[in-house]
Amino acid sequence: MNFFRGVMGGQAAGPQPSGAETIQKLCDRVASSTLLEDRRDAVRALKSLSKKYRMEVGTQAMEHLINILQTDRSDSEILGYALDTLYNLICNDEEEEQDESEDEAMQKQSDDLGAQFTEQFIQDPEHITLILSLLEEFDFHVRWPGVKLLTALLKNQGVQVQGIILVSPMGVSRLMDLLADSREVIRNDGLLLLQQLTKSNAAIQKIVAFESAFERLLDIITEEGSSDGGIVVEDCLLLLLNLLKNNSSNQNFFKEGSYIQRMKPWFEVGDDNSGWSAQKVTNLHLMLQLVRVMVSPVNSPGASASCQKSMYQCGLLQQLCTILMATGVPADILTETINTVSEVIRGSQVNQDYFASVNAPSNPPRPAIVVLLMSMVNERQPFVLRCAVLYCFQCFLYKNQKGQGEIVATLLPSTIDANSISAGQLLCGGLFSADSLSNWCASVALAHALQDNLTQKEQLLRVQLATSLGKPPVSLLQQCTNILSQGDKIARRGSKVQTRVGLLMLLCTWINNCPIAVTHFLHNQENVPFLTAQISENLGEDERLVQGLCALLLGICIFYNDNSLENYTKDKLKQLIEKRIGKENFVEKLGFITKHELYSRAAQKPQPVFLSPEQMLFDHEFTKLVKELEGVITKAVHKSSEDEKKEEDVKKTLEQHDNIVMQYKDLIREQDTQIQELKEQVATMTSQSEQMQTTVTQQLSQIQQHKDQYNIIKLKLGKDSQSQANSQADSQVNGLQTEELSQLREDLEKLRQQHTLLQAQLSDKDALINTLRSETAEGSAASDNTEMLKELDALRSQVHSQATEIDQMKTERQELLRKAEAASSEAVSSSDGSLDAAKMAEVESRLAAQTSETERLKEESKSLSKSRVDLDQQLAAATSTAAILQTEKAQLQTEVQESKKEQDDLLMLLADQDQKIHSLKQKLKALGEPVDDEDDLDARDQTDDDEEDDDEDED
């Protein structure tokens, strides 16, 4: 212990050991001492020497300190000393404070030392896991040094430590528990730790967000007083920025969790804005940045639009506009608020319309846009504020054709109000101001009012300006070109390029994709010679950008030329370029734009951010226009007239094809509509069918239930009839049933007689059919067949009426049975139960006999039904037979007519032959040849006839 007193206390006698020797002894004591107190005192001594002898303690004692953390987990005091010692070795903050007066070499050496010890510590990932496990200790002397040590490790080797924590089980969750610690020191240092942990690591950011980080951080901000809070609020906002910036998943989670609504109270500033502390300015600045992160133009359009909608609905945009129009707000907060409002309204029609309706609290009230433009064209305002107003105006007009029309309308003669200042008047004033920065800002703002809006480009051609008294007004387009040409003369005497660049950007945007504006521009005879002169001259570096923009303007005049001016057609302009400038030289000058160093900086993001006014040359939207037109203009300049004709033919062909494709698309849409309608009809019919099936099933179940109930009632009535009966009721029932049964027998007898009669008629008809068949074979049965068909129809009607009578008889029989059962039940219910057993048996036998008789009648009814079906079948067969006979008769009649026709033809031939024979005989007689007389011929013919008759008789 004397040794420790020497180290920690006063001077000991004799020569003093060096620092390295002392540290070596302390390390030996830490490694070899068995008593916990000795090891604790040794570690405390190392802690006190770790700042002065940082190198020696780090090289000799680090392994021993790590062993202490692993072995002495039960003693919180020695763990705290060991963690504090490691923190002193790794952290560079203390050294930086001490080395402020020293040279940079010593500072760099100190930083390298911390990085070296950090690298040594994290060589084994288990060391980081060990620190994470120690953070679970609730003891203040262990937890707080552990948080500081892990923060220092993350500062020195953030990527490596983040990787180890990410793969460590429950590593991030343990660190998130620090925010719930009731001790503010640990909670605040835990915020710093999480800031270092979440830097540039999307995976850890997502884990932290899903560990309810947003909820806890917003609660801390509210508890600390929101924007009026201290450094803790700033730390929470910085951590929120780490979690949300460039992390679409966390941004969506933040929006879906309705945390945007909780941001509105942050911006509720009072009327008295005179006392703004530096911390409040910092907090509010970070809060505005947090809003901008959610609606940044670099986010996906869908996510930004959703956040913009939420901010309008919860009143956050309205609150920001209140700060915008408030008085006494610091300049940097006002500038950041303008930028925030700009991005909240950018591309959102609803938010843009609301912003257009905001009025400044002045007398008389003026629109907020007018008040902001007044600041933009005022050269006394701060440069960053003027840039912010320009960005706000650009965002207001972004994809807002309605707003563009309103701005251009303030320039038209019919809408100008002499008693009030409008946005158009301010833009014209800035456009022709003596301040070059105002010229550039007004040119860019007016160009955004024309961006991708052909209607407003044509409307702006109507604007007339009065230059001086006694002179006629000139158009705005002409005045811009006049200032451009005058500026060129002044530029030769050392004027700035900023004004001419702004005007050229305005003219390029104006006449782009607007042939009417191109015609108006070319109509001025001085414009083309001015542009060719500018491009062809060899000027200095500062003028190269102007030459490139002039080449771009002339190229647009060629590409969008409709050849309405004979002197400046496409071909003539190309010939002029080739003679005065040269095609290669023209393309080279055109390329000067994209090669400018400020071009790439402006193309990165929409917000105009410039270090100084002199760097304010390019607009973001204009850089996109240059990128789109550069290649097109180069091709247009090199193309010949034949190539252009070919391209026009190809375009026409493509348009025709497009029209055909559109027709097919329309046809397909119609077919899709029809198919969809048919599908809907099928779905409706299917649902109706299912409903009907359900209804049928329900009805069947109800019928079954009624049947079951009927059977149960019938059984009950049967049992009751055995125990109670009335003789008078029995006689009435028996009399009723006997009378009805006799009636049924008579009806059945009639049915039998009718059945016999029908069978006799059917047999007669069969005989008649056979007779008709034989007569038809002989060829004479037309009239009889007609009568037979009539009789068959009569027979069919009789059979039908008979079937109707049978059905009626069945119905009457069922009605009689129903009445009998009802009478029986009434009789049973009215009886007094005083009959003897013999009479009851007689009644039962009569009922049994009547039941059997009823069954027999049912069987006879069934047989009659079968007989009726057979008669119907026979009638159908007779009908088909009659049809067949009628067909055969028609065929026979046709054959008879054909045979008669053939006989007539043969008679005609025989007459002709007789005439020829007679003439030949006369000729023979005239020649003296012997000829048989007609008598001989008649005798011979007679003989032949007799022979034929004999043959026929024999046959």
Short mmCIF file of C-alpha atoms in Angstrom, two decimals, residues 30 64 67 69 73 175 277 340 384 424 502-503 537 542 637 650 665 738:
data_model
loop_
_atom_site.label_atom_id
_atom_site.label_comp_id
_atom_site.label_asym_id
_atom_site.label_seq_id
_atom_site.Cartn_x
_atom_site.Cartn_y
_atom_site.Cartn_z
CA VAL A 30 -3.06 -5.93 -11.65
CA HIS A 64 -4.76 -6.32 -18.32
CA ASN A 67 -8.98 -9.09 -18.39
CA LEU A 69 -13.54 -6.44 -17.42
CA ARG A 73 -17.64 -8.47 -13.12
CA LEU A 175 -28.19 0.50 -26.77
CA SER A 277 -31.44 32.42 -28.11
CA THR A 340 -38.75 24.41 -46.31
CA VAL A 384 -28.82 33.59 -49.38
CA GLY A 424 -45.18 40.50 -63.37
CA GLY A 502 -29.78 35.13 -67.70
CA LEU A 503 -31.36 36.71 -70.77
CA GLU A 537 -15.59 35.82 -82.75
CA ASP A 542 -15.38 34.53 -69.76
CA VAL A 637 -27.02 21.20 -88.16
CA VAL A 650 -40.52 8.28 -91.60
CA LYS A 665 -56.04 -0.17 -78.74
CA THR A 738 -118.86 -45.21 -47.51
#
